[in-house]
Amino acid sequence: MEKKNIDWSNLGFGYVPTDKRFVSNYKNGAWDEGTLTSDPNVVISECAGVLQYSQSCFEGLKAYTTEDGHIVIFRPDMNAARMKDSCKRLEMPVYPEDKWVEAVVSVVKANDAYVPPYGSGATLYLRPYMFGSDAVIGVHPSAEYQFRIFCTPVGPYFKGGAKPITIRVSDYDRAAPHGTGNIKAGLNYAMSLYPIMEAHRQGFDENMYLDPATRTKVEETGGANFLFVTKDGKVVTPKSDSILPSITRRSLVYVAREYLGLEVEEREVYFDEVKDFAECGLCGTAAVISPVGKIVDHGKEICIPSGMEKMGEITQKLYDTLTGIQMGRIKAPEGWIKVVE
Ligand SMILES: *Cc1c(COP(=O)(O)O)cnc(C)c1O
């Protein structure tokens, strides 16, 4: 396979169409075989459930080239399981988990020329998603659905090192108590667009959302979970029914305990505690961990001791270990790495 002529190191995080995508249709109570297609366009009814009542969910995961030249995918079974949860909550039909992983593998194989080479810092981002595709005008679940997976090469998240970011405490909520915050529904993102643009207009990189019921506990940002480190080297990560269970965060918790021998607390985290932490990071597939240097609560600044120049020491160790596992430099836990070819 000859790689595409792409300037991998200078790729951004944008959509670059690739050769093939997977599509399967659900009709009369069953999924069809599914197929790879060259057509990047979706044609659906003007009255489709997704267009009228936002019945849609998605996933995000990555394929990489490891140090020894294999193409691998990181924990796709976890994304399949999470999409199952999303589908159930949104009254959508589950796409069988084993076939889900097979479909992801088929997309990576069909686009192997777009998987960035080892060492470039770039990766192949995979976007599985499902939506109600038939006409729905009364409010009820769609009868027909489409499940699709496309991929797009994305550049290194941090060009020239990870610079800590500044975030603000948001006055908006990301999710309702007992709402859809714990699933990957497109509608959660639609709601977050105004608050994130407002944050940017005010000079902040991200929003910290507090728990919607009491506004005293830390939840997450629009698209990443929090991870804190205490002054005595313990890892603390918020636990709540309304945060999205990040696979990166769950992997980092395992790495902290089993690879680095750190103590980890998964518990409610009060905003009042944040000023006492030594390090703070945001975890998600896109960046693995983005360090946070400053948190601003209505004009009151909390400066994280690790500062605005680099990641905290333990955050860096977590980052290096997890990316080492993903890139094949460090032995992975059983079942974490799906080898494609
Ligand atoms: C996808 C997502 C994350 C990150 O999850 P990963 O599985 O680590 O990529 C965190 N928060 C929200 C709201 C998300 O949608």
mmCIF file of C-alpha atoms and ligand atoms in Angstrom:
data_model
loop_
_atom_site.group_PDB
_atom_site.id
_atom_site.type_symbol
_atom_site.label_atom_id
_atom_site.label_comp_id
_atom_site.label_asym_id
_atom_site.label_seq_id
_atom_site.Cartn_x
_atom_site.Cartn_y
_atom_site.Cartn_z
ATOM 1 C CA MET A 1 0.000 0.000 0.000
ATOM 2 C CA GLU A 2 1.338 3.402 -0.970
ATOM 3 C CA LYS A 3 0.540 6.240 1.459
ATOM 4 C CA LYS A 4 -1.315 9.287 0.153
ATOM 5 C CA ASN A 5 0.784 12.337 -0.523
ATOM 6 C CA ILE A 6 -0.299 14.310 2.558
ATOM 7 C CA ASP A 7 1.754 16.666 4.713
ATOM 8 C CA TRP A 8 0.892 14.650 7.856
ATOM 9 C CA SER A 9 2.591 16.879 10.421
ATOM 10 C CA ASN A 10 0.734 19.964 9.221
ATOM 11 C CA LEU A 11 -2.735 18.446 9.044
ATOM 12 C CA GLY A 12 -5.306 20.152 11.254
ATOM 13 C CA PHE A 13 -8.431 18.694 12.842
ATOM 14 C CA GLY A 14 -10.718 19.003 9.843
ATOM 15 C CA TYR A 15 -12.657 16.794 7.454
ATOM 16 C CA VAL A 16 -10.589 15.323 4.636
ATOM 17 C CA PRO A 17 -12.710 12.903 2.584
ATOM 18 C CA THR A 18 -11.118 9.468 2.149
ATOM 19 C CA ASP A 19 -11.814 6.679 -0.366
ATOM 20 C CA LYS A 20 -14.363 4.495 1.427
ATOM 21 C CA ARG A 21 -16.985 4.696 4.167
ATOM 22 C CA PHE A 22 -19.274 2.051 5.674
ATOM 23 C CA VAL A 23 -23.048 2.257 5.480
ATOM 24 C CA SER A 24 -25.747 -0.038 6.812
ATOM 25 C CA ASN A 25 -29.503 0.571 6.748
ATOM 26 C CA TYR A 26 -32.104 -0.512 9.283
ATOM 27 C CA LYS A 27 -35.537 -1.236 7.829
ATOM 28 C CA ASN A 28 -38.475 -3.502 8.777
ATOM 29 C CA GLY A 29 -36.843 -4.258 12.102
ATOM 30 C CA ALA A 30 -33.453 -5.471 10.823
ATOM 31 C CA TRP A 31 -30.025 -4.205 9.755
ATOM 32 C CA ASP A 32 -28.900 -5.046 6.221
ATOM 33 C CA GLU A 33 -25.476 -6.560 5.432
ATOM 34 C CA GLY A 34 -23.775 -3.196 5.250
ATOM 35 C CA THR A 35 -21.299 -2.186 2.575
ATOM 36 C CA LEU A 36 -18.349 0.073 1.829
ATOM 37 C CA THR A 37 -19.149 2.914 -0.553
ATOM 38 C CA SER A 38 -17.225 5.657 -2.339
ATOM 39 C CA ASP A 39 -20.149 8.086 -2.088
ATOM 40 C CA PRO A 40 -19.609 10.582 0.755
ATOM 41 C CA ASN A 41 -23.141 12.029 0.472
ATOM 42 C CA VAL A 42 -26.180 11.057 2.516
ATOM 43 C CA VAL A 43 -29.574 11.406 0.821
ATOM 44 C CA ILE A 44 -32.557 11.266 3.174
ATOM 45 C CA SER A 45 -36.136 12.531 3.405
ATOM 46 C CA GLU A 46 -36.619 16.222 4.142
ATOM 47 C CA CYS A 47 -38.701 14.985 7.067
ATOM 48 C CA ALA A 48 -36.097 12.524 8.448
ATOM 49 C CA GLY A 49 -36.197 11.984 12.222
ATOM 50 C CA VAL A 50 -32.656 13.284 12.589
ATOM 51 C CA LEU A 51 -33.516 16.554 10.838
ATOM 52 C CA GLN A 52 -36.720 17.188 12.781
ATOM 53 C CA TYR A 53 -36.087 15.818 16.276
ATOM 54 C CA SER A 54 -32.302 15.256 16.363
ATOM 55 C CA GLN A 55 -32.441 11.491 16.775
ATOM 56 C CA SER A 56 -28.724 10.802 16.369
ATOM 57 C CA CYS A 57 -25.659 9.640 18.246
ATOM 58 C CA PHE A 58 -22.000 9.175 17.391
ATOM 59 C CA GLU A 59 -18.622 7.873 18.473
ATOM 60 C CA GLY A 60 -15.016 8.948 17.981
ATOM 61 C CA LEU A 61 -11.922 6.741 17.996
ATOM 62 C CA LYS A 62 -8.544 6.513 16.315
ATOM 63 C CA ALA A 63 -6.336 4.233 14.259
ATOM 64 C CA TYR A 64 -2.545 4.619 14.426
ATOM 65 C CA THR A 65 0.616 3.191 12.948
ATOM 66 C CA THR A 66 2.677 1.634 15.733
ATOM 67 C CA GLU A 67 6.450 1.725 16.085
ATOM 68 C CA ASP A 68 6.773 -1.712 14.409
ATOM 69 C CA GLY A 69 4.617 -0.675 11.433
ATOM 70 C CA HIS A 70 1.244 -2.236 12.265
ATOM 71 C CA ILE A 71 -2.021 -0.365 11.868
ATOM 72 C CA VAL A 72 -4.013 -0.634 15.096
ATOM 73 C CA ILE A 73 -7.219 0.730 16.645
ATOM 74 C CA PHE A 74 -7.454 1.654 20.329
ATOM 75 C CA ARG A 75 -10.192 -0.186 22.280
ATOM 76 C CA PRO A 76 -12.959 -0.173 19.623
ATOM 77 C CA ASP A 77 -15.030 -2.595 21.732
ATOM 78 C CA MET A 78 -15.438 0.180 24.308
ATOM 79 C CA ASN A 79 -16.852 2.539 21.687
ATOM 80 C CA ALA A 80 -19.204 -0.186 20.429
ATOM 81 C CA ALA A 81 -20.516 -0.705 23.964
ATOM 82 C CA ARG A 82 -20.939 3.019 24.555
ATOM 83 C CA MET A 83 -22.832 3.458 21.292
ATOM 84 C CA LYS A 84 -25.139 0.642 22.367
ATOM 85 C CA ASP A 85 -25.930 2.662 25.517
ATOM 86 C CA SER A 86 -26.523 5.793 23.446
ATOM 87 C CA CYS A 87 -28.869 3.942 21.068
ATOM 88 C CA LYS A 88 -30.920 2.452 23.909
ATOM 89 C CA ARG A 89 -31.422 5.843 25.548
ATOM 90 C CA LEU A 90 -32.481 7.402 22.243
ATOM 91 C CA GLU A 91 -34.845 4.546 21.196
ATOM 92 C CA MET A 92 -32.559 3.638 18.318
ATOM 93 C CA PRO A 93 -31.753 0.058 17.229
ATOM 94 C CA VAL A 94 -28.404 -1.244 18.515
ATOM 95 C CA TYR A 95 -25.874 -2.219 15.861
ATOM 96 C CA PRO A 96 -24.435 -5.553 17.107
ATOM 97 C CA GLU A 97 -21.152 -4.876 18.922
ATOM 98 C CA ASP A 98 -19.017 -7.523 17.186
ATOM 99 C CA LYS A 99 -20.210 -6.387 13.756
ATOM 100 C CA TRP A 100 -19.627 -2.780 14.838
ATOM 101 C CA VAL A 101 -15.952 -3.518 15.487
ATOM 102 C CA GLU A 102 -15.692 -5.475 12.186
ATOM 103 C CA ALA A 103 -17.167 -2.510 10.318
ATOM 104 C CA VAL A 104 -14.657 -0.112 11.898
ATOM 105 C CA VAL A 105 -11.814 -2.457 10.918
ATOM 106 C CA SER A 106 -13.141 -2.661 7.328
ATOM 107 C CA VAL A 107 -13.113 1.144 7.047
ATOM 108 C CA VAL A 108 -9.530 1.387 8.304
ATOM 109 C CA LYS A 109 -8.396 -1.385 5.915
ATOM 110 C CA ALA A 110 -10.129 0.240 2.951
ATOM 111 C CA ASN A 111 -8.413 3.543 3.743
ATOM 112 C CA ASP A 112 -5.028 2.258 4.913
ATOM 113 C CA ALA A 113 -3.266 4.718 2.614
ATOM 114 C CA TYR A 114 -4.658 7.483 4.840
ATOM 115 C CA VAL A 115 -3.346 6.092 8.127
ATOM 116 C CA PRO A 116 -0.540 8.498 9.040
ATOM 117 C CA PRO A 117 2.958 7.006 9.446
ATOM 118 C CA TYR A 118 4.493 6.370 12.863
ATOM 119 C CA GLY A 119 6.217 9.395 14.321
ATOM 120 C CA SER A 120 4.212 11.979 12.350
ATOM 121 C CA GLY A 121 1.996 12.720 15.337
ATOM 122 C CA ALA A 122 -1.021 12.437 13.038
ATOM 123 C CA THR A 123 -3.715 9.741 13.338
ATOM 124 C CA LEU A 124 -6.737 8.438 11.461
ATOM 125 C CA TYR A 125 -9.871 9.636 13.239
ATOM 126 C CA LEU A 126 -12.914 7.378 12.897
ATOM 127 C CA ARG A 127 -16.442 8.689 13.185
ATOM 128 C CA PRO A 128 -19.204 6.058 13.550
ATOM 129 C CA TYR A 129 -22.691 7.557 13.784
ATOM 130 C CA MET A 130 -26.343 6.650 13.528
ATOM 131 C CA PHE A 131 -29.456 8.651 12.729
ATOM 132 C CA GLY A 132 -33.178 8.291 12.115
ATOM 133 C CA SER A 133 -33.576 8.393 8.337
ATOM 134 C CA ASP A 134 -37.276 8.007 7.496
ATOM 135 C CA ALA A 135 -40.003 10.657 7.585
ATOM 136 C CA VAL A 136 -41.214 11.512 11.107
ATOM 137 C CA ILE A 137 -43.617 14.370 11.767
ATOM 138 C CA GLY A 138 -45.462 13.297 14.929
ATOM 139 C CA VAL A 139 -42.984 12.947 17.795
ATOM 140 C CA HIS A 140 -41.952 9.285 17.885
ATOM 141 C CA PRO A 141 -38.831 7.250 17.121
ATOM 142 C CA SER A 142 -37.944 6.706 13.470
ATOM 143 C CA ALA A 143 -38.718 3.338 11.877
ATOM 144 C CA GLU A 144 -35.605 3.424 9.691
ATOM 145 C CA TYR A 145 -31.998 4.247 10.528
ATOM 146 C CA GLN A 146 -28.633 4.575 8.908
ATOM 147 C CA PHE A 147 -25.374 3.561 10.614
ATOM 148 C CA ARG A 148 -22.293 4.985 8.953
ATOM 149 C CA ILE A 149 -18.560 5.151 9.627
ATOM 150 C CA PHE A 150 -16.213 7.517 7.866
ATOM 151 C CA CYS A 151 -12.613 8.313 8.651
ATOM 152 C CA THR A 152 -10.427 11.334 8.201
ATOM 153 C CA PRO A 153 -6.720 11.860 8.857
ATOM 154 C CA VAL A 154 -6.083 14.434 11.597
ATOM 155 C CA GLY A 155 -2.892 16.215 12.515
ATOM 156 C CA PRO A 156 -1.002 16.206 15.802
ATOM 157 C CA TYR A 157 -3.210 17.813 18.449
ATOM 158 C CA PHE A 158 -0.328 19.728 19.985
ATOM 159 C CA LYS A 159 1.967 21.321 17.448
ATOM 160 C CA GLY A 160 5.204 22.167 19.220
ATOM 161 C CA GLY A 161 4.293 20.794 22.640
ATOM 162 C CA ALA A 162 1.192 20.845 24.813
ATOM 163 C CA LYS A 163 0.461 24.378 26.031
ATOM 164 C CA PRO A 164 -1.772 24.577 29.104
ATOM 165 C CA ILE A 165 -5.136 26.187 28.449
ATOM 166 C CA THR A 166 -7.349 28.611 30.365
ATOM 167 C CA ILE A 167 -10.951 27.656 31.056
ATOM 168 C CA ARG A 168 -13.909 29.408 32.659
ATOM 169 C CA VAL A 169 -16.681 28.167 34.900
ATOM 170 C CA SER A 170 -19.800 28.224 32.720
ATOM 171 C CA ASP A 171 -23.159 29.663 33.763
ATOM 172 C CA TYR A 172 -24.791 27.262 31.318
ATOM 173 C CA ASP A 173 -25.394 23.586 31.974
ATOM 174 C CA ARG A 174 -24.143 20.895 29.621
ATOM 175 C CA ALA A 175 -26.652 18.284 30.715
ATOM 176 C CA ALA A 176 -29.774 18.013 32.839
ATOM 177 C CA PRO A 177 -29.946 15.838 35.966
ATOM 178 C CA HIS A 178 -31.183 12.437 34.710
ATOM 179 C CA GLY A 179 -30.860 13.768 31.141
ATOM 180 C CA THR A 180 -28.607 12.646 28.289
ATOM 181 C CA GLY A 181 -25.216 13.832 29.586
ATOM 182 C CA ASN A 182 -23.980 10.251 29.941
ATOM 183 C CA ILE A 183 -24.518 9.291 26.291
ATOM 184 C CA LYS A 184 -22.881 10.550 23.118
ATOM 185 C CA ALA A 185 -25.919 12.249 21.593
ATOM 186 C CA GLY A 186 -25.480 14.911 18.934
ATOM 187 C CA LEU A 187 -28.018 17.047 20.777
ATOM 188 C CA ASN A 188 -25.591 17.488 23.712
ATOM 189 C CA TYR A 189 -23.206 19.204 21.324
ATOM 190 C CA ALA A 190 -25.862 21.410 19.713
ATOM 191 C CA MET A 191 -26.597 22.821 23.172
ATOM 192 C CA SER A 192 -22.919 23.449 23.922
ATOM 193 C CA LEU A 193 -22.212 25.586 20.852
ATOM 194 C CA TYR A 194 -23.462 28.863 22.297
ATOM 195 C CA PRO A 195 -21.540 28.512 25.597
ATOM 196 C CA ILE A 196 -18.292 27.506 23.846
ATOM 197 C CA MET A 197 -18.486 30.406 21.386
ATOM 198 C CA GLU A 198 -19.232 32.781 24.249
ATOM 199 C CA ALA A 199 -16.215 31.401 26.121
ATOM 200 C CA HIS A 200 -14.029 31.978 23.050
ATOM 201 C CA ARG A 201 -15.379 35.520 22.637
ATOM 202 C CA GLN A 202 -14.308 36.161 26.239
ATOM 203 C CA GLY A 203 -10.835 34.739 25.610
ATOM 204 C CA PHE A 204 -11.225 31.298 27.216
ATOM 205 C CA ASP A 205 -10.382 27.988 25.595
ATOM 206 C CA GLU A 206 -13.067 25.849 27.209
ATOM 207 C CA ASN A 207 -15.976 25.735 29.667
ATOM 208 C CA MET A 208 -15.940 23.912 32.968
ATOM 209 C CA TYR A 209 -19.503 22.722 33.577
ATOM 210 C CA LEU A 210 -20.704 22.199 37.127
ATOM 211 C CA ASP A 211 -23.326 19.673 38.168
ATOM 212 C CA PRO A 212 -26.699 20.940 36.963
ATOM 213 C CA ALA A 213 -28.601 20.141 40.181
ATOM 214 C CA THR A 214 -26.493 21.971 42.780
ATOM 215 C CA ARG A 215 -23.775 23.783 40.788
ATOM 216 C CA THR A 216 -21.233 22.889 43.457
ATOM 217 C CA LYS A 217 -19.480 19.910 41.843
ATOM 218 C CA VAL A 218 -17.193 19.619 38.821
ATOM 219 C CA GLU A 219 -18.640 17.722 35.850
ATOM 220 C CA GLU A 220 -16.649 18.048 32.619
ATOM 221 C CA THR A 221 -16.075 20.330 29.624
ATOM 222 C CA GLY A 222 -18.076 20.187 26.385
ATOM 223 C CA GLY A 223 -16.063 17.251 25.095
ATOM 224 C CA ALA A 224 -13.539 16.021 27.666
ATOM 225 C CA ASN A 225 -13.494 14.662 31.236
ATOM 226 C CA PHE A 226 -11.422 16.189 34.051
ATOM 227 C CA LEU A 227 -8.474 14.583 35.735
ATOM 228 C CA PHE A 228 -6.848 16.268 38.730
ATOM 229 C CA VAL A 229 -3.701 15.473 40.697
ATOM 230 C CA THR A 230 -3.475 16.319 44.389
ATOM 231 C CA LYS A 231 -0.380 17.849 46.005
ATOM 232 C CA ASP A 232 0.488 14.425 47.438
ATOM 233 C CA GLY A 233 0.329 12.753 44.028
ATOM 234 C CA LYS A 234 -3.123 11.165 44.049
ATOM 235 C CA VAL A 235 -5.175 11.148 40.844
ATOM 236 C CA VAL A 236 -8.755 12.391 41.318
ATOM 237 C CA THR A 237 -11.471 12.261 38.676
ATOM 238 C CA PRO A 238 -15.106 13.385 39.029
ATOM 239 C CA LYS A 239 -17.838 10.795 39.227
ATOM 240 C CA SER A 240 -21.367 11.738 38.171
ATOM 241 C CA ASP A 241 -24.298 10.215 36.314
ATOM 242 C CA SER A 242 -24.420 13.183 33.949
ATOM 243 C CA ILE A 243 -20.860 13.069 32.580
ATOM 244 C CA LEU A 244 -19.935 11.156 29.446
ATOM 245 C CA PRO A 245 -17.858 8.100 30.371
ATOM 246 C CA SER A 246 -14.646 8.924 28.485
ATOM 247 C CA ILE A 247 -12.689 5.885 27.333
ATOM 248 C CA THR A 248 -9.480 7.909 27.581
ATOM 249 C CA ARG A 249 -10.254 8.794 31.199
ATOM 250 C CA ARG A 250 -11.052 5.176 32.098
ATOM 251 C CA SER A 251 -7.840 4.053 30.376
ATOM 252 C CA LEU A 252 -5.798 6.681 32.236
ATOM 253 C CA VAL A 253 -7.264 5.560 35.568
ATOM 254 C CA TYR A 254 -6.098 2.015 34.785
ATOM 255 C CA VAL A 255 -2.663 3.265 33.692
ATOM 256 C CA ALA A 256 -2.330 5.353 36.875
ATOM 257 C CA ARG A 257 -3.089 2.373 39.093
ATOM 258 C CA GLU A 258 -1.502 -0.521 37.223
ATOM 259 C CA TYR A 259 1.453 1.079 35.408
ATOM 260 C CA LEU A 260 2.402 3.988 37.637
ATOM 261 C CA GLY A 261 1.306 2.641 41.026
ATOM 262 C CA LEU A 262 -0.654 5.804 41.822
ATOM 263 C CA GLU A 263 -3.657 6.045 44.080
ATOM 264 C CA VAL A 264 -6.818 7.016 42.172
ATOM 265 C CA GLU A 265 -10.074 8.383 43.550
ATOM 266 C CA GLU A 266 -13.164 8.357 41.333
ATOM 267 C CA ARG A 267 -15.598 10.431 43.345
ATOM 268 C CA GLU A 268 -17.634 13.600 43.505
ATOM 269 C CA VAL A 269 -15.317 16.600 43.280
ATOM 270 C CA TYR A 270 -16.521 19.865 44.802
ATOM 271 C CA PHE A 271 -15.541 23.025 42.959
ATOM 272 C CA ASP A 272 -14.229 24.369 46.285
ATOM 273 C CA GLU A 273 -11.517 21.699 46.220
ATOM 274 C CA VAL A 274 -10.144 22.718 42.827
ATOM 275 C CA LYS A 275 -7.936 25.491 44.230
ATOM 276 C CA ASP A 276 -6.023 22.866 46.233
ATOM 277 C CA PHE A 277 -5.090 20.579 43.324
ATOM 278 C CA ALA A 278 -1.555 20.552 41.911
ATOM 279 C CA GLU A 279 -2.364 19.556 38.327
ATOM 280 C CA CYS A 280 -5.385 19.531 36.038
ATOM 281 C CA GLY A 281 -5.986 17.997 32.627
ATOM 282 C CA LEU A 282 -8.811 17.301 30.174
ATOM 283 C CA CYS A 283 -9.019 13.827 28.701
ATOM 284 C CA GLY A 284 -10.524 12.655 25.439
ATOM 285 C CA THR A 285 -9.602 10.802 22.262
ATOM 286 C CA ALA A 286 -8.586 13.940 20.351
ATOM 287 C CA ALA A 287 -5.748 15.159 22.603
ATOM 288 C CA VAL A 288 -5.423 12.254 25.098
ATOM 289 C CA ILE A 289 -4.743 14.907 27.788
ATOM 290 C CA SER A 290 -4.807 18.706 27.435
ATOM 291 C CA PRO A 291 -3.232 20.390 30.438
ATOM 292 C CA VAL A 292 -5.223 23.156 32.158
ATOM 293 C CA GLY A 293 -3.178 26.017 33.615
ATOM 294 C CA LYS A 294 -5.865 28.397 34.819
ATOM 295 C CA ILE A 295 -9.527 28.195 35.804
ATOM 296 C CA VAL A 296 -11.524 31.425 36.017
ATOM 297 C CA ASP A 297 -14.675 31.572 38.119
ATOM 298 C CA HIS A 298 -16.472 34.840 37.370
ATOM 299 C CA GLY A 299 -13.287 36.901 37.523
ATOM 300 C CA LYS A 300 -11.657 34.888 40.329
ATOM 301 C CA GLU A 301 -8.559 33.140 38.995
ATOM 302 C CA ILE A 302 -7.388 29.754 40.134
ATOM 303 C CA CYS A 303 -3.821 29.269 38.931
ATOM 304 C CA ILE A 304 -2.929 25.572 38.836
ATOM 305 C CA PRO A 305 0.553 25.126 40.404
ATOM 306 C CA SER A 306 1.862 23.249 37.330
ATOM 307 C CA GLY A 307 1.630 26.598 35.512
ATOM 308 C CA MET A 308 1.075 27.854 31.974
ATOM 309 C CA GLU A 309 4.237 26.505 30.357
ATOM 310 C CA LYS A 310 3.950 22.732 30.465
ATOM 311 C CA MET A 311 1.980 19.738 31.696
ATOM 312 C CA GLY A 312 2.197 18.797 35.355
ATOM 313 C CA GLU A 313 4.712 16.067 36.122
ATOM 314 C CA ILE A 314 2.199 13.296 36.827
ATOM 315 C CA THR A 315 -0.065 14.388 33.977
ATOM 316 C CA GLN A 316 2.956 14.087 31.676
ATOM 317 C CA LYS A 317 3.704 10.570 32.966
ATOM 318 C CA LEU A 318 0.099 9.538 32.357
ATOM 319 C CA TYR A 319 0.217 11.038 28.882
ATOM 320 C CA ASP A 320 3.535 9.396 27.993
ATOM 321 C CA THR A 321 2.424 5.994 29.259
ATOM 322 C CA LEU A 322 -0.948 5.944 27.496
ATOM 323 C CA THR A 323 0.433 7.259 24.193
ATOM 324 C CA GLY A 324 3.301 4.745 24.569
ATOM 325 C CA ILE A 325 0.739 1.955 24.858
ATOM 326 C CA GLN A 326 -1.202 3.261 21.848
ATOM 327 C CA MET A 327 1.902 3.566 19.677
ATOM 328 C CA GLY A 328 3.216 0.134 20.635
ATOM 329 C CA ARG A 329 6.232 1.356 22.621
ATOM 330 C CA ILE A 330 4.845 0.011 25.901
ATOM 331 C CA LYS A 331 3.129 -3.364 26.343
ATOM 332 C CA ALA A 332 -0.644 -2.864 26.328
ATOM 333 C CA PRO A 333 -3.130 -4.487 28.695
ATOM 334 C CA GLU A 334 -4.877 -7.517 27.193
ATOM 335 C CA GLY A 335 -7.493 -6.521 24.605
ATOM 336 C CA TRP A 336 -6.677 -2.822 24.320
ATOM 337 C CA ILE A 337 -5.094 -2.870 20.886
ATOM 338 C CA LYS A 338 -6.980 -4.191 17.847
ATOM 339 C CA VAL A 339 -4.458 -5.007 15.113
ATOM 340 C CA VAL A 340 -5.853 -4.241 11.648
ATOM 341 C CA GLU A 341 -2.876 -5.202 9.490
HETATM 342 C C1 LIG B 1 -16.550 11.952 23.552
HETATM 343 C C2 LIG B 1 -16.609 12.753 24.795
HETATM 344 C C3 LIG B 1 -15.591 12.703 25.768
HETATM 345 C C4 LIG B 1 -14.318 11.940 25.579
HETATM 346 O O1 LIG B 1 -14.489 10.580 25.489
HETATM 347 P P1 LIG B 1 -13.346 9.641 24.900
HETATM 348 O O2 LIG B 1 -13.974 8.306 24.839
HETATM 349 O O3 LIG B 1 -12.204 9.692 25.830
HETATM 350 O O4 LIG B 1 -12.986 10.210 23.567
HETATM 351 C C5 LIG B 1 -15.787 13.423 26.939
HETATM 352 N N1 LIG B 1 -16.882 14.199 27.133
HETATM 353 C C6 LIG B 1 -17.853 14.281 26.212
HETATM 354 C C7 LIG B 1 -19.034 15.131 26.492
HETATM 355 C C8 LIG B 1 -17.750 13.563 25.021
HETATM 356 O O5 LIG B 1 -18.727 13.667 24.105
#
